[in-house]
mmCIF file of C-alpha atoms in Angstrom:
data_model
loop_
_atom_site.group_PDB
_atom_site.id
_atom_site.type_symbol
_atom_site.label_atom_id
_atom_site.label_comp_id
_atom_site.label_asym_id
_atom_site.label_seq_id
_atom_site.Cartn_x
_atom_site.Cartn_y
_atom_site.Cartn_z
ATOM 1 C CA MET A 1 108.638 59.136 79.607
ATOM 2 C CA ALA A 2 105.937 56.921 80.611
ATOM 3 C CA GLN A 3 106.356 55.408 83.997
ATOM 4 C CA LYS A 4 106.813 51.605 84.381
ATOM 5 C CA PRO A 5 104.265 49.555 86.726
ATOM 6 C CA SER A 6 106.622 47.255 89.254
ATOM 7 C CA LEU A 7 103.783 44.201 88.651
ATOM 8 C CA ARG A 8 102.359 43.201 85.257
ATOM 9 C CA PRO A 9 98.702 44.112 85.990
ATOM 10 C CA SER A 10 96.078 41.752 85.394
ATOM 11 C CA THR A 11 93.560 44.297 84.144
ATOM 12 C CA TYR A 12 94.708 47.000 81.209
ATOM 13 C CA ASN A 13 93.070 50.287 80.614
ATOM 14 C CA ILE A 14 92.478 51.410 76.891
ATOM 15 C CA VAL A 15 91.787 54.315 75.093
ATOM 16 C CA LEU A 16 90.225 54.849 71.278
ATOM 17 C CA VAL A 17 91.239 57.356 69.983
ATOM 18 C CA GLY A 18 91.880 59.120 66.036
ATOM 19 C CA LYS A 19 89.750 60.592 63.299
ATOM 20 C CA THR A 20 85.597 60.417 62.795
ATOM 21 C CA GLY A 21 84.340 57.691 60.409
ATOM 22 C CA ASN A 22 87.605 55.538 61.002
ATOM 23 C CA GLY A 23 85.663 53.112 63.438
ATOM 24 C CA LYS A 24 86.311 53.581 66.930
ATOM 25 C CA SER A 25 82.944 52.754 68.365
ATOM 26 C CA SER A 26 83.407 49.820 65.740
ATOM 27 C CA THR A 27 86.777 48.858 67.563
ATOM 28 C CA GLY A 28 85.744 48.813 70.727
ATOM 29 C CA ASN A 29 82.130 47.145 70.269
ATOM 30 C CA THR A 30 84.524 44.320 68.678
ATOM 31 C CA ILE A 31 87.186 44.499 72.111
ATOM 32 C CA LEU A 32 83.895 43.996 74.150
ATOM 33 C CA ARG A 33 82.086 41.922 72.137
ATOM 34 C CA ARG A 34 79.301 43.290 72.473
ATOM 35 C CA LYS A 35 77.651 46.736 70.884
ATOM 36 C CA SER A 36 78.586 49.124 74.360
ATOM 37 C CA PHE A 37 79.523 52.169 72.109
ATOM 38 C CA ARG A 38 77.563 53.630 69.199
ATOM 39 C CA GLU A 39 78.165 53.122 65.913
ATOM 40 C CA ASP A 40 76.966 54.414 61.963
ATOM 41 C CA CYS A 41 76.838 58.299 62.433
ATOM 42 C CA SER A 42 78.692 59.026 58.609
ATOM 43 C CA SER A 43 80.324 62.348 58.781
ATOM 44 C CA THR A 44 79.537 63.253 62.397
ATOM 45 C CA SER A 45 81.001 61.734 65.583
ATOM 46 C CA CYS A 46 78.517 59.408 67.085
ATOM 47 C CA THR A 47 80.359 60.011 70.758
ATOM 48 C CA GLY A 48 79.691 63.016 72.059
ATOM 49 C CA SER A 49 81.653 62.290 75.403
ATOM 50 C CA CYS A 50 84.478 59.282 76.853
ATOM 51 C CA GLU A 51 82.708 56.612 77.946
ATOM 52 C CA LEU A 52 83.811 53.655 79.745
ATOM 53 C CA ALA A 53 82.957 50.020 79.130
ATOM 54 C CA SER A 54 84.322 46.532 80.538
ATOM 55 C CA VAL A 55 85.086 43.191 79.314
ATOM 56 C CA MET A 56 86.491 39.708 81.044
ATOM 57 C CA PHE A 57 89.108 38.507 78.381
ATOM 58 C CA GLY A 58 90.943 35.020 79.277
ATOM 59 C CA ASP A 59 92.372 36.281 82.804
ATOM 60 C CA SER A 60 92.704 39.859 82.243
ATOM 61 C CA VAL A 61 89.751 43.008 82.793
ATOM 62 C CA LEU A 62 89.632 45.309 80.002
ATOM 63 C CA ASN A 63 88.768 48.571 80.207
ATOM 64 C CA VAL A 64 87.916 50.300 77.078
ATOM 65 C CA ILE A 65 86.892 53.838 76.809
ATOM 66 C CA ASP A 66 85.959 55.356 73.722
ATOM 67 C CA THR A 67 86.151 59.356 73.400
ATOM 68 C CA PRO A 68 84.912 61.529 70.928
ATOM 69 C CA GLY A 69 86.219 61.593 67.025
ATOM 70 C CA LEU A 70 88.307 64.235 65.601
ATOM 71 C CA ILE A 71 86.675 65.882 63.195
ATOM 72 C CA ASP A 72 87.486 68.543 60.364
ATOM 73 C CA THR A 73 85.953 71.885 61.610
ATOM 74 C CA ASN A 74 87.894 73.812 64.413
ATOM 75 C CA ARG A 75 85.160 74.469 66.158
ATOM 76 C CA LYS A 76 84.120 70.462 66.427
ATOM 77 C CA ARG A 77 87.960 70.070 67.218
ATOM 78 C CA LYS A 78 88.174 72.326 70.276
ATOM 79 C CA GLU A 79 84.932 70.487 71.781
ATOM 80 C CA VAL A 80 86.442 67.296 71.195
ATOM 81 C CA LEU A 81 90.118 68.400 72.788
ATOM 82 C CA ASP A 82 87.704 69.958 76.105
ATOM 83 C CA GLU A 83 86.414 66.938 76.463
ATOM 84 C CA LEU A 84 89.692 64.609 76.094
ATOM 85 C CA PRO A 85 91.222 65.056 79.515
ATOM 86 C CA ASN A 86 88.107 63.780 80.941
ATOM 87 C CA ILE A 87 89.442 59.956 80.395
ATOM 88 C CA MET A 88 92.171 60.488 83.240
ATOM 89 C CA SER A 89 89.603 60.899 85.826
ATOM 90 C CA LEU A 90 87.536 57.966 84.208
ATOM 91 C CA CYS A 91 91.004 55.401 84.839
ATOM 92 C CA PRO A 92 92.909 57.355 87.543
ATOM 93 C CA GLU A 93 95.722 54.786 87.936
ATOM 94 C CA GLY A 94 96.745 55.406 83.787
ATOM 95 C CA PHE A 95 96.309 53.436 80.528
ATOM 96 C CA HIS A 96 98.226 50.931 78.949
ATOM 97 C CA ALA A 97 97.452 51.561 75.731
ATOM 98 C CA PHE A 98 96.513 54.532 73.313
ATOM 99 C CA ILE A 99 94.542 53.101 69.980
ATOM 100 C CA PHE A 100 94.694 55.062 66.894
ATOM 101 C CA VAL A 101 92.131 53.880 64.197
ATOM 102 C CA LEU A 102 92.958 53.892 60.793
ATOM 103 C CA ARG A 103 91.171 52.341 58.024
ATOM 104 C CA TRP A 104 93.642 49.879 55.859
ATOM 105 C CA ASP A 105 91.393 50.940 52.804
ATOM 106 C CA VAL A 106 91.562 54.493 52.785
ATOM 107 C CA ARG A 107 94.987 56.479 52.148
ATOM 108 C CA TYR A 108 96.614 57.760 54.829
ATOM 109 C CA THR A 109 96.467 61.454 54.092
ATOM 110 C CA GLU A 110 97.512 64.611 54.730
ATOM 111 C CA GLU A 111 94.246 64.660 57.342
ATOM 112 C CA GLU A 112 95.084 61.112 59.035
ATOM 113 C CA PHE A 113 98.319 62.682 59.366
ATOM 114 C CA GLU A 114 97.103 66.144 61.346
ATOM 115 C CA THR A 115 94.614 63.931 63.481
ATOM 116 C CA TYR A 116 98.043 61.962 64.898
ATOM 117 C CA LYS A 117 99.911 65.603 65.542
ATOM 118 C CA ILE A 118 96.687 66.393 67.394
ATOM 119 C CA LEU A 119 96.875 63.579 69.077
ATOM 120 C CA LEU A 120 100.441 63.934 69.710
ATOM 121 C CA GLN A 121 100.481 67.393 70.982
ATOM 122 C CA PHE A 122 97.436 67.086 73.072
ATOM 123 C CA PHE A 123 99.222 63.933 74.916
ATOM 124 C CA GLY A 124 102.699 64.755 74.862
ATOM 125 C CA PRO A 125 105.610 62.367 73.635
ATOM 126 C CA ASP A 126 104.907 59.953 76.071
ATOM 127 C CA PHE A 127 101.500 59.099 74.071
ATOM 128 C CA LEU A 128 104.091 57.153 72.035
ATOM 129 C CA LYS A 129 105.022 54.433 74.281
ATOM 130 C CA VAL A 130 102.152 53.506 74.178
ATOM 131 C CA CYS A 131 100.202 53.832 71.355
ATOM 132 C CA VAL A 132 98.949 50.808 69.255
ATOM 133 C CA ILE A 133 97.732 51.601 65.543
ATOM 134 C CA ALA A 134 94.915 49.730 65.052
ATOM 135 C CA PHE A 135 93.362 48.880 61.150
ATOM 136 C CA THR A 136 89.743 48.227 60.864
ATOM 137 C CA ARG A 137 87.515 46.893 57.856
ATOM 138 C CA GLY A 138 89.977 43.825 58.386
ATOM 139 C CA ASP A 139 87.022 41.241 56.860
ATOM 140 C CA ILE A 140 87.228 43.450 53.393
ATOM 141 C CA TYR A 141 91.256 43.254 53.548
ATOM 142 C CA ASN A 142 90.692 39.097 54.107
ATOM 143 C CA LEU A 143 88.632 38.979 51.171
ATOM 144 C CA SER A 144 90.741 41.044 48.925
ATOM 145 C CA ASN A 145 94.108 40.741 49.860
ATOM 146 C CA SER A 146 93.631 36.767 51.180
ATOM 147 C CA ASN A 147 97.122 36.110 49.706
ATOM 148 C CA VAL A 148 98.687 38.848 51.331
ATOM 149 C CA PRO A 149 99.867 38.541 54.881
ATOM 150 C CA PHE A 150 98.822 42.102 56.592
ATOM 151 C CA GLU A 151 102.708 42.755 57.715
ATOM 152 C CA GLN A 152 104.019 42.480 54.448
ATOM 153 C CA TRP A 153 101.184 44.805 53.439
ATOM 154 C CA LEU A 154 102.313 47.166 56.368
ATOM 155 C CA ASN A 155 106.030 46.843 55.359
ATOM 156 C CA ALA A 156 104.938 47.545 51.426
ATOM 157 C CA GLN A 157 103.269 50.929 52.382
ATOM 158 C CA THR A 158 104.926 54.889 51.897
ATOM 159 C CA GLY A 159 104.892 57.833 52.253
ATOM 160 C CA ALA A 160 104.092 59.207 55.562
ATOM 161 C CA LEU A 161 102.295 55.780 57.178
ATOM 162 C CA PRO A 162 105.808 53.943 57.534
ATOM 163 C CA LEU A 163 107.341 56.989 59.622
ATOM 164 C CA LEU A 164 103.949 56.575 62.016
ATOM 165 C CA PHE A 165 104.829 52.682 62.683
ATOM 166 C CA LYS A 166 108.355 53.957 63.463
ATOM 167 C CA ASP A 167 106.891 56.354 66.039
ATOM 168 C CA CYS A 168 104.562 53.704 67.888
ATOM 169 C CA ASN A 169 107.555 51.111 67.203
ATOM 170 C CA ASN A 170 105.772 49.248 64.532
ATOM 171 C CA LYS A 171 102.801 48.226 66.882
ATOM 172 C CA ALA A 172 99.746 47.636 64.571
ATOM 173 C CA VAL A 173 96.936 45.408 64.936
ATOM 174 C CA LEU A 174 93.928 44.809 62.279
ATOM 175 C CA PHE A 175 90.349 44.680 63.333
ATOM 176 C CA SER A 176 86.777 42.603 61.765
ATOM 177 C CA ASN A 177 84.341 44.556 63.212
ATOM 178 C CA ASN A 178 81.879 42.648 61.232
ATOM 179 C CA PHE A 179 80.005 41.126 64.364
ATOM 180 C CA GLU A 180 77.712 38.823 61.353
ATOM 181 C CA HIS A 181 81.056 37.229 60.030
ATOM 182 C CA GLY A 182 81.924 33.921 59.929
ATOM 183 C CA ASP A 183 85.120 34.125 61.308
ATOM 184 C CA PHE A 184 84.223 37.183 63.648
ATOM 185 C CA ASP A 185 85.247 35.519 67.019
ATOM 186 C CA THR A 186 88.378 33.658 65.962
ATOM 187 C CA ASN A 187 89.476 37.297 64.120
ATOM 188 C CA ARG A 188 88.306 38.623 67.644
ATOM 189 C CA THR A 189 90.375 36.458 69.886
ATOM 190 C CA LYS A 190 93.676 37.051 67.668
ATOM 191 C CA SER A 191 92.791 40.742 67.480
ATOM 192 C CA VAL A 192 92.440 41.560 71.029
ATOM 193 C CA GLU A 193 95.563 38.750 72.069
ATOM 194 C CA GLN A 194 98.024 40.767 69.512
ATOM 195 C CA LEU A 195 97.152 44.001 71.540
ATOM 196 C CA ILE A 196 97.727 42.208 74.753
ATOM 197 C CA ARG A 197 101.067 41.130 73.656
ATOM 198 C CA PHE A 198 102.165 44.802 72.520
ATOM 199 C CA ILE A 199 100.481 46.297 76.010
ATOM 200 C CA ARG A 200 102.746 43.173 77.712
ATOM 201 C CA GLU A 201 105.828 43.831 76.004
ATOM 202 C CA GLY A 202 105.774 47.461 76.319
ATOM 203 C CA ASN A 203 105.103 47.282 80.141
ATOM 204 C CA SER A 204 104.358 51.393 79.983
ATOM 205 C CA LEU A 205 101.599 52.885 81.814
ATOM 206 C CA TYR A 206 100.661 56.818 80.986
ATOM 207 C CA ARG A 207 99.909 58.270 84.063
ATOM 208 C CA ASN A 208 98.412 61.724 85.239
ATOM 209 C CA VAL A 209 101.951 62.691 85.258
ATOM 210 C CA ASN A 210 102.733 61.975 82.207
ATOM 211 C CA PHE A 211 99.157 63.832 81.055
ATOM 212 C CA ALA A 212 100.699 67.065 83.023
ATOM 213 C CA LYS A 213 103.901 67.299 80.823
ATOM 214 C CA ALA A 214 101.905 68.354 77.953
ATOM 215 C CA ALA A 215 99.933 70.938 80.012
ATOM 216 C CA LYS A 216 102.245 73.861 77.577
ATOM 217 C CA GLU A 217 101.252 71.845 74.440
ATOM 218 C CA ARG A 218 97.647 71.436 75.062
ATOM 219 C CA LYS A 219 97.114 75.102 75.906
ATOM 220 C CA LYS A 220 98.832 75.802 72.292
ATOM 221 C CA LEU A 221 96.504 73.281 70.928
ATOM 222 C CA ALA A 222 93.533 75.208 72.710
ATOM 223 C CA THR A 223 94.155 78.837 71.213
ATOM 224 C CA LYS A 224 94.799 77.680 67.803
ATOM 225 C CA TYR A 225 90.993 76.112 67.583
ATOM 226 C CA ASN A 226 90.248 79.121 69.465
ATOM 227 C CA LEU A 227 91.359 81.775 67.479
ATOM 228 C CA PRO A 228 88.405 83.560 66.111
ATOM 229 C CA GLN A 229 86.900 83.439 69.418
ATOM 230 C CA LEU A 230 89.997 85.161 70.753
ATOM 231 C CA GLN A 231 90.555 87.250 67.893
ATOM 232 C CA ALA A 232 87.045 88.571 68.380
ATOM 233 C CA LYS A 233 87.702 88.917 71.980
ATOM 234 C CA TYR A 234 90.842 91.218 71.730
ATOM 235 C CA GLN A 235 90.021 93.083 68.922
ATOM 236 C CA THR A 236 86.769 94.525 70.868
ATOM 237 C CA GLU A 237 88.599 95.118 74.258
ATOM 238 C CA LEU A 238 91.957 96.921 72.489
ATOM 239 C CA SER A 239 89.465 99.130 71.090
ATOM 240 C CA LEU A 240 87.851 99.942 73.782
ATOM 241 C CA LEU A 241 90.978 100.688 75.515
ATOM 242 C CA GLU A 242 92.360 102.458 72.459
ATOM 243 C CA ASN A 243 88.893 104.836 72.653
ATOM 244 C CA GLU A 244 89.862 105.299 76.165
ATOM 245 C CA ILE A 245 93.674 106.587 76.073
ATOM 246 C CA SER A 246 92.723 108.702 72.581
ATOM 247 C CA TYR A 247 90.011 110.386 74.900
ATOM 248 C CA ALA A 248 92.074 111.186 77.786
ATOM 249 C CA MET A 249 94.939 112.646 75.213
ATOM 250 C CA THR A 250 92.290 115.039 73.113
ATOM 251 C CA ILE A 251 91.373 116.290 76.775
ATOM 252 C CA GLU A 252 94.887 116.807 77.686
ATOM 253 C CA THR A 253 95.679 118.635 74.350
ATOM 254 C CA SER A 254 92.926 120.601 74.429
ATOM 255 C CA GLU A 255 93.046 121.982 77.938
ATOM 256 C CA LYS A 256 95.245 125.321 78.130
ATOM 257 C CA LYS A 257 98.340 125.291 78.679
ATOM 258 C CA PRO A 258 99.315 126.445 81.954
ATOM 259 C CA CYS A 259 101.425 130.118 81.973
ATOM 260 C CA LEU A 260 102.055 132.912 84.332
ATOM 261 C CA GLU A 261 99.481 135.192 82.878
ATOM 262 C CA ASN A 262 96.505 132.343 83.900
ATOM 263 C CA PHE A 263 97.783 130.677 86.585
ATOM 264 C CA GLU A 264 94.591 129.360 88.380
ATOM 265 C CA ASN A 265 94.623 128.648 91.941
ATOM 266 C CA GLU A 266 97.115 126.033 93.527
ATOM 267 C CA SER A 267 94.623 123.948 95.108
ATOM 268 C CA LEU A 268 92.539 123.601 92.210
ATOM 269 C CA GLN A 269 95.737 122.834 89.776
ATOM 270 C CA ASP A 270 96.436 120.320 92.605
ATOM 271 C CA GLU A 271 92.806 118.457 92.385
ATOM 272 C CA LYS A 272 92.408 118.563 88.572
ATOM 273 C CA ILE A 273 96.689 116.206 88.884
ATOM 274 C CA LYS A 274 95.483 114.258 90.880
ATOM 275 C CA LYS A 275 92.489 113.627 88.930
ATOM 276 C CA LYS A 276 94.666 112.798 85.857
ATOM 277 C CA GLU A 277 97.385 110.830 87.245
ATOM 278 C CA THR A 278 94.604 108.751 88.831
ATOM 279 C CA THR A 279 92.985 107.996 85.215
ATOM 280 C CA ILE A 280 96.630 107.249 83.705
ATOM 281 C CA GLN A 281 97.212 104.803 86.445
ATOM 282 C CA GLY A 282 93.561 102.967 85.388
ATOM 283 C CA LEU A 283 95.005 103.236 81.881
ATOM 284 C CA LYS A 284 98.130 101.220 82.525
ATOM 285 C CA LYS A 285 96.775 98.966 84.736
ATOM 286 C CA LEU A 286 94.120 97.981 82.646
ATOM 287 C CA ALA A 287 96.940 97.890 79.749
ATOM 288 C CA GLN A 288 99.145 95.821 81.952
ATOM 289 C CA HIS A 289 95.780 93.113 82.605
ATOM 290 C CA THR A 290 94.901 93.030 79.170
ATOM 291 C CA LEU A 291 98.341 92.282 78.078
ATOM 292 C CA ALA A 292 98.541 89.480 81.076
ATOM 293 C CA LEU A 293 95.514 87.832 79.206
ATOM 294 C CA ILE A 294 96.958 88.206 75.704
ATOM 295 C CA ASP A 295 100.083 85.786 76.752
ATOM 296 C CA GLU A 296 97.632 83.587 78.622
ATOM 297 C CA ASP A 297 95.937 82.897 75.838
ATOM 298 C CA ASP A 298 98.471 82.974 73.356
ATOM 299 C CA GLY A 299 100.062 80.009 75.199
ATOM 300 C CA GLY A 300 103.403 80.727 73.715
ATOM 301 C CA THR A 301 102.197 80.220 69.905
ATOM 302 C CA GLY A 302 102.292 83.519 68.758
ATOM 303 C CA LEU A 303 99.031 83.225 67.058
ATOM 304 C CA LEU A 304 98.321 86.177 69.262
ATOM 305 C CA ASP A 305 101.480 88.150 67.762
ATOM 306 C CA ASP A 306 99.189 91.514 66.123
ATOM 307 C CA PHE A 307 97.424 92.349 69.704
ATOM 308 C CA ARG A 308 100.650 92.064 71.554
ATOM 309 C CA GLN A 309 101.973 94.767 69.196
ATOM 310 C CA ARG A 310 98.633 96.840 68.753
ATOM 311 C CA MET A 311 99.399 96.621 72.994
ATOM 312 C CA LYS A 312 102.873 97.867 72.288
ATOM 313 C CA GLU A 313 101.583 100.648 70.199
ATOM 314 C CA LEU A 314 99.123 101.514 73.104
ATOM 315 C CA PHE A 315 101.770 101.449 76.004
ATOM 316 C CA GLU A 316 103.091 104.382 74.084
ATOM 317 C CA MET A 317 100.592 106.364 73.127
ATOM 318 C CA ILE A 318 99.948 105.791 77.346
ATOM 319 C CA SER A 319 103.540 106.632 78.280
ATOM 320 C CA SER A 320 103.528 109.825 75.574
ATOM 321 C CA LEU A 321 100.261 111.111 77.759
ATOM 322 C CA GLU A 322 101.912 110.481 81.056
ATOM 323 C CA LYS A 323 104.861 112.444 79.509
ATOM 324 C CA SER A 324 102.378 115.240 78.792
ATOM 325 C CA GLN A 325 100.974 115.234 82.249
ATOM 326 C CA LYS A 326 104.049 115.197 83.832
ATOM 327 C CA ASN A 327 105.722 118.308 82.171
ATOM 328 C CA ARG A 328 102.103 120.327 82.797
ATOM 329 C CA GLU A 329 102.657 119.180 86.515
ATOM 330 C CA LEU A 330 106.084 120.462 86.427
ATOM 331 C CA LYS A 331 105.377 123.650 84.763
ATOM 332 C CA LEU A 332 102.454 124.389 87.383
ATOM 333 C CA GLN A 333 105.426 123.713 89.811
ATOM 334 C CA LYS A 334 108.091 126.122 88.333
ATOM 335 C CA ILE A 335 104.975 129.312 88.186
ATOM 336 C CA ALA A 336 104.011 128.478 91.697
ATOM 337 C CA GLU A 337 107.342 128.558 92.596
ATOM 338 C CA TYR A 338 108.069 132.157 90.542
ATOM 339 C CA THR A 339 104.912 133.646 91.979
ATOM 340 C CA LEU A 340 105.789 132.791 95.329
ATOM 341 C CA LEU A 341 109.344 134.379 94.609
ATOM 342 C CA LEU A 342 107.523 137.326 92.833
ATOM 343 C CA LYS A 343 105.366 138.432 95.623
ATOM 344 C CA ASN A 344 108.310 138.085 98.407
ATOM 345 C CA PRO A 345 111.429 139.919 97.207
ATOM 346 C CA PRO A 346 114.882 140.256 99.350
ATOM 347 C CA SER A 347 114.368 143.416 102.162
ATOM 348 C CA ILE A 348 117.307 144.627 101.451
ATOM 349 C CA PHE A 349 115.961 148.589 100.012
ATOM 350 C CA GLY A 350 115.538 150.165 103.740
ATOM 351 C CA ILE A 351 118.824 148.484 105.715
ATOM 352 C CA VAL A 352 120.421 150.206 102.572
ATOM 353 C CA PHE A 353 119.268 153.727 102.195
ATOM 354 C CA SER A 354 118.777 154.308 106.344
ATOM 355 C CA SER A 355 122.467 153.360 106.388
ATOM 356 C CA ILE A 356 123.500 155.999 103.574
ATOM 357 C CA ALA A 357 121.518 158.642 105.397
ATOM 358 C CA LEU A 358 122.886 158.519 108.735
ATOM 359 C CA ALA A 359 126.425 158.052 107.697
ATOM 360 C CA GLY A 360 126.113 161.677 105.067
ATOM 361 C CA THR A 361 124.523 163.406 108.688
ATOM 362 C CA ALA A 362 127.328 162.455 110.749
ATOM 363 C CA VAL A 363 130.154 163.096 107.916
ATOM 364 C CA ALA A 364 128.454 166.496 107.165
ATOM 365 C CA GLY A 365 128.244 167.638 110.749
ATOM 366 C CA ALA A 366 131.840 166.901 110.807
ATOM 367 C CA VAL A 367 133.109 168.860 108.082
ATOM 368 C CA ILE A 368 130.947 172.309 109.378
ATOM 369 C CA THR A 369 132.629 171.459 112.345
ATOM 370 C CA GLY A 370 136.137 171.591 110.839
ATOM 371 C CA LEU A 371 135.145 175.223 109.063
ATOM 372 C CA THR A 372 134.485 176.748 112.255
ATOM 373 C CA VAL A 373 136.650 175.455 115.226
ATOM 374 C CA ALA A 374 139.072 172.674 115.621
ATOM 375 C CA ILE A 375 137.627 169.567 116.088
ATOM 376 C CA PRO A 376 137.770 168.337 119.464
ATOM 377 C CA PRO A 377 138.074 164.814 120.263
ATOM 378 C CA LEU A 378 134.440 163.824 120.748
ATOM 379 C CA ALA A 379 133.862 165.682 117.348
ATOM 380 C CA ALA A 380 136.829 163.824 116.092
ATOM 381 C CA GLY A 381 135.492 160.338 117.285
ATOM 382 C CA VAL A 382 131.909 161.113 115.600
ATOM 383 C CA ALA A 383 134.074 162.063 112.140
ATOM 384 C CA VAL A 384 136.319 158.566 112.746
ATOM 385 C CA GLY A 385 132.748 156.533 113.542
ATOM 386 C CA ALA A 386 131.062 158.249 110.436
ATOM 387 C CA GLY A 387 133.754 157.502 108.486
ATOM 388 C CA VAL A 388 133.667 153.484 109.888
ATOM 389 C CA LEU A 389 129.770 153.663 109.023
ATOM 390 C CA VAL A 390 130.334 154.842 105.622
ATOM 391 C CA ALA A 391 132.696 151.660 105.312
ATOM 392 C CA ALA A 392 130.604 149.663 106.461
ATOM 393 C CA ASN A 393 127.360 150.166 104.941
ATOM 394 C CA ALA A 394 129.808 150.665 101.470
ATOM 395 C CA SER A 395 130.565 147.212 102.593
ATOM 396 C CA SER A 396 126.722 146.255 103.287
ATOM 397 C CA ILE A 397 125.593 147.883 99.623
ATOM 398 C CA GLY A 398 127.943 145.385 97.742
ATOM 399 C CA PHE A 399 126.695 142.529 99.568
ATOM 400 C CA ASN A 400 122.668 143.378 99.365
ATOM 401 C CA ALA A 401 123.534 144.163 95.538
ATOM 402 C CA THR A 402 124.863 140.599 95.407
ATOM 403 C CA LYS A 403 121.757 138.986 97.046
ATOM 404 C CA LEU A 404 119.791 141.634 94.241
ATOM 405 C CA LYS A 405 121.293 139.895 91.314
ATOM 406 C CA ASN A 406 121.074 136.638 92.901
ATOM 407 C CA TYR A 407 117.182 137.155 92.885
ATOM 408 C CA ASN A 408 117.012 138.455 89.666
ATOM 409 C CA GLU A 409 119.148 135.662 88.311
ATOM 410 C CA LEU A 410 116.706 132.647 90.196
ATOM 411 C CA LEU A 411 113.465 134.822 88.656
ATOM 412 C CA LYS A 412 115.021 134.941 84.847
ATOM 413 C CA LYS A 413 116.223 131.148 85.544
ATOM 414 C CA LEU A 414 112.396 129.860 86.388
ATOM 415 C CA LYS A 415 110.879 132.142 83.647
ATOM 416 C CA ASP A 416 113.443 130.435 80.906
ATOM 417 C CA GLU A 417 112.442 127.242 82.741
ATOM 418 C CA ILE A 418 108.559 127.773 82.368
ATOM 419 C CA ASP A 419 109.095 129.302 78.949
ATOM 420 C CA SER A 420 110.671 125.703 77.859
ATOM 421 C CA LEU A 421 108.060 123.378 79.143
#
């Protein structure tokens, strides 16, 4: 809501807005009572930038700002909308009235309504609190409708125009901008006094804070009128990004899959992996940056949703590439583990066979001795020791057989994992 000043000012800041050709500059000149703003530019806007001129009216100072007219092409509208924010620097304290200029003798068309919607979106809802409708060509009205008061004409209007009156709290003024007309000064005084009365009754001020509140809506407008350029920009950027991703995927799929038979030097493999990881991370960062720019330029309008969808597809391509690379990396890791394990089997066979040989020798000696003489205590001890040794080595053989089995099972497991990747 527009903020209310604590004291009624003696200076009034007034901004003229509207469509090209409706008489904005002429209305400004009428208020100023001099030709300060350029007129008569037919279908093109005479005003290229925001201009300010001032006049004393009674005991009040009127600061009048003329703005470029909103015309029918998106490119020109964008230029005007880029210029309009400059009015805030011309009167930093704020504005007492936005005068939305229309012609009474031209039907209020969809085009006129579109202009109003643009201004409302650009300045935000607080714009309505200080908006006054100015109808131009009042001198022609007075000649053709001499018996119909202007207020009666306003009340008789149909269609979208009454909705506009309602939005602006029925604040409308008729301006006669013909300096050569005999009643120019009388009509001017009447119109300006009515304008000041509306300002005082509203007692509102449109400030920078009100303008800031409409920033998001202005962003939407900027996107709308800059859409062709944005579409061309992102069509190019996304095509280039897609080409880079496709090239990386081609390199990935064309490389020979790692296997046990062609396993290369481990350091060389590490170098390849790091290079690919750098490429993938670079693509991800570029894609994230591009998506952030699309979101920013879209401004919540949804006008760039097609590019968001394409970005989703590109992220999926990058994800697929990353998954393929991780699988390759995992497979190389498993191959390295398998190769290392294969080169370093458990050292169990020498221990087992030496133990068996020692046990066999001891037993054989005991048997031979038993055939010729009675076994003496020492021999008996040897025989018993041999029996214990045989038993001990039987246990050792069982332990190492388990160890060998586990080793073979681990080799098989790694081989199966390699084949599955």
